[in-house]
Coordinates of C-alpha atoms in Angstrom, one line a residue:
M187 CA -23.8 -67.4 -23.8
T188 CA -25.1 -68.9 -20.4
T189 CA -25.6 -67.1 -17.1
S190 CA -25.1 -68.5 -13.9
E191 CA -27.1 -67.6 -10.8
P192 CA -25.1 -66.2 -7.8
A193 CA -24.1 -68.7 -5.0
A194 CA -26.3 -68.6 -2.1
V195 CA -24.7 -66.8 0.8
S196 CA -25.0 -68.8 4.0
E197 CA -24.9 -67.5 7.6
P198 CA -21.5 -68.3 9.3
T199 CA -21.4 -71.0 11.7
V200 CA -19.8 -70.6 15.1
V201 CA -18.4 -73.7 16.7
V202 CA -17.4 -73.9 20.2
H203 CA -15.1 -77.0 20.5
H204 CA -14.7 -77.0 24.2
R205 CA -17.3 -76.2 26.9
L206 CA -16.0 -73.2 29.0
H207 CA -17.1 -73.3 32.5
A208 CA -15.8 -70.3 34.7
G209 CA -16.8 -70.6 38.4
F210 CA -17.4 -67.3 40.5
A211 CA -14.3 -65.9 42.3
G212 CA -14.6 -65.4 46.1
P213 CA -14.5 -67.5 49.2
A214 CA -15.4 -71.3 49.1
W215 CA -18.2 -70.8 51.5
L216 CA -20.0 -68.4 49.1
R217 CA -19.6 -70.8 46.1
R218 CA -21.1 -73.5 48.1
I219 CA -24.2 -71.2 49.0
L220 CA -24.6 -70.4 45.3
G221 CA -24.7 -74.0 44.3
P222 CA -22.6 -76.4 42.2
K223 CA -24.1 -75.2 38.9
A224 CA -23.2 -71.4 39.7
G225 CA -20.9 -69.9 37.2
L226 CA -20.6 -69.1 33.5
E227 CA -21.0 -71.8 30.8
L228 CA -20.3 -71.2 27.1
D229 CA -20.7 -73.9 24.5
A230 CA -22.3 -74.6 21.1
T231 CA -25.8 -74.1 22.5
G232 CA -25.1 -70.6 23.9
L233 CA -24.2 -68.8 27.0
R234 CA -25.6 -69.5 30.5
V235 CA -24.8 -67.6 33.7
R236 CA -26.2 -69.0 36.9
F237 CA -25.9 -67.1 40.3
G238 CA -28.0 -69.1 42.9
P239 CA -31.6 -68.9 41.6
W240 CA -30.9 -66.4 38.9
L241 CA -30.2 -67.3 35.4
V242 CA -29.2 -65.4 32.3
E243 CA -29.1 -67.4 29.0
T244 CA -28.7 -66.4 25.3
P245 CA -27.7 -67.8 22.2
L246 CA -24.2 -67.3 20.7
S247 CA -25.6 -65.0 18.0
N248 CA -26.8 -62.5 20.7
L249 CA -23.3 -62.0 22.1
A250 CA -21.8 -58.6 21.2
G251 CA -18.5 -58.5 23.0
A252 CA -16.8 -58.8 26.4
E253 CA -14.2 -57.1 28.4
A254 CA -12.4 -57.7 31.7
T255 CA -13.2 -55.0 34.2
G256 CA -12.5 -53.9 37.8
P257 CA -11.6 -53.6 40.5
Y258 CA -15.0 -52.7 42.0
S259 CA -16.2 -50.6 44.9
P260 CA -17.1 -52.8 47.9
L261 CA -20.4 -51.0 48.1
R262 CA -21.4 -52.3 44.5
A263 CA -19.4 -55.6 44.2
F264 CA -21.5 -58.1 46.0
G265 CA -24.8 -59.9 45.3
V266 CA -27.3 -59.3 42.4
R267 CA -27.6 -55.6 41.3
L268 CA -29.5 -53.7 38.6
S269 CA -28.0 -50.6 37.2
L270 CA -30.5 -47.8 37.3
A271 CA -28.5 -45.9 34.7
D272 CA -28.5 -48.5 31.9
R273 CA -30.4 -51.5 33.2
G274 CA -27.3 -53.5 33.3
L275 CA -27.0 -56.6 35.6
T276 CA -24.4 -57.6 37.9
F277 CA -23.8 -61.0 39.6
G278 CA -20.9 -60.1 42.1
T279 CA -18.9 -62.1 44.5
T280 CA -15.6 -60.1 44.9
T281 CA -14.2 -56.6 44.5
D282 CA -11.1 -57.9 42.4
G283 CA -12.8 -57.8 39.0
G284 CA -14.9 -59.6 36.5
V285 CA -16.1 -59.6 33.0
C286 CA -18.6 -57.3 31.3
L287 CA -20.7 -59.1 28.7
R288 CA -22.6 -57.0 26.0
F289 CA -25.5 -58.3 24.1
R290 CA -26.9 -57.4 20.7
E291 CA -30.4 -57.7 22.2
P292 CA -31.2 -57.2 25.8
V293 CA -31.8 -60.4 27.9
R294 CA -34.1 -61.2 30.9
G295 CA -32.5 -61.9 34.1
I296 CA -33.2 -60.1 37.4
E297 CA -36.9 -61.2 37.5
P298 CA -38.6 -64.3 36.1
W299 CA -41.2 -62.5 33.9
G300 CA -38.8 -60.7 31.6
R301 CA -40.2 -57.3 31.9
I302 CA -36.8 -56.0 32.6
R303 CA -34.3 -56.7 30.0
H304 CA -30.5 -56.1 30.3
P305 CA -28.1 -54.9 27.5
G306 CA -25.1 -56.2 29.6
L307 CA -24.1 -58.5 32.4
T308 CA -21.2 -58.2 34.7
V309 CA -20.0 -61.3 36.4
T310 CA -17.1 -61.8 38.8
V311 CA -15.8 -65.1 37.5
S312 CA -12.4 -66.4 38.6
E313 CA -10.6 -65.7 35.3
P314 CA -12.3 -62.7 33.6
A315 CA -9.6 -62.1 31.0
L316 CA -9.9 -65.7 29.8
V317 CA -13.7 -65.5 29.6
A318 CA -13.5 -62.1 27.7
E319 CA -11.2 -63.6 25.1
A320 CA -13.3 -66.7 24.5
I321 CA -16.5 -64.7 24.0
N322 CA -14.7 -62.2 21.8
R323 CA -13.5 -65.1 19.6
V324 CA -17.0 -66.2 19.3
V325 CA -18.2 -62.8 18.2
A326 CA -15.4 -62.3 15.8
A327 CA -16.2 -65.6 14.2
S328 CA -19.9 -64.9 13.6

């Protein structure tokens, strides 16, 4: 009688076939101020969100989910904002709505040294429902 060893279990591989770029919603003059690279990018190397000089980046394996949210209060919708309640970060350009991203491990973002870490990031991209769907597909596949 022969015994066989169990097959090695490998980590699931997530493949993003197309690069997703979602620009920020809002007026054209504001998008010009933020720069041509501003927006959310999702590809096989991970997630990057650039808002002027601020950058949040993380590998795909750190994504925990996303949901479209909004509309937002005008007092809390614009610019870069840190939530004192949960340390979440917001990159906002409009009150219409955006997408809230959740991370498995908090990420750096508001300051360059990484002392403050963010469990979530809200970004006011032009198509929040589409971005949330794409991120949730990546999470489900991992």
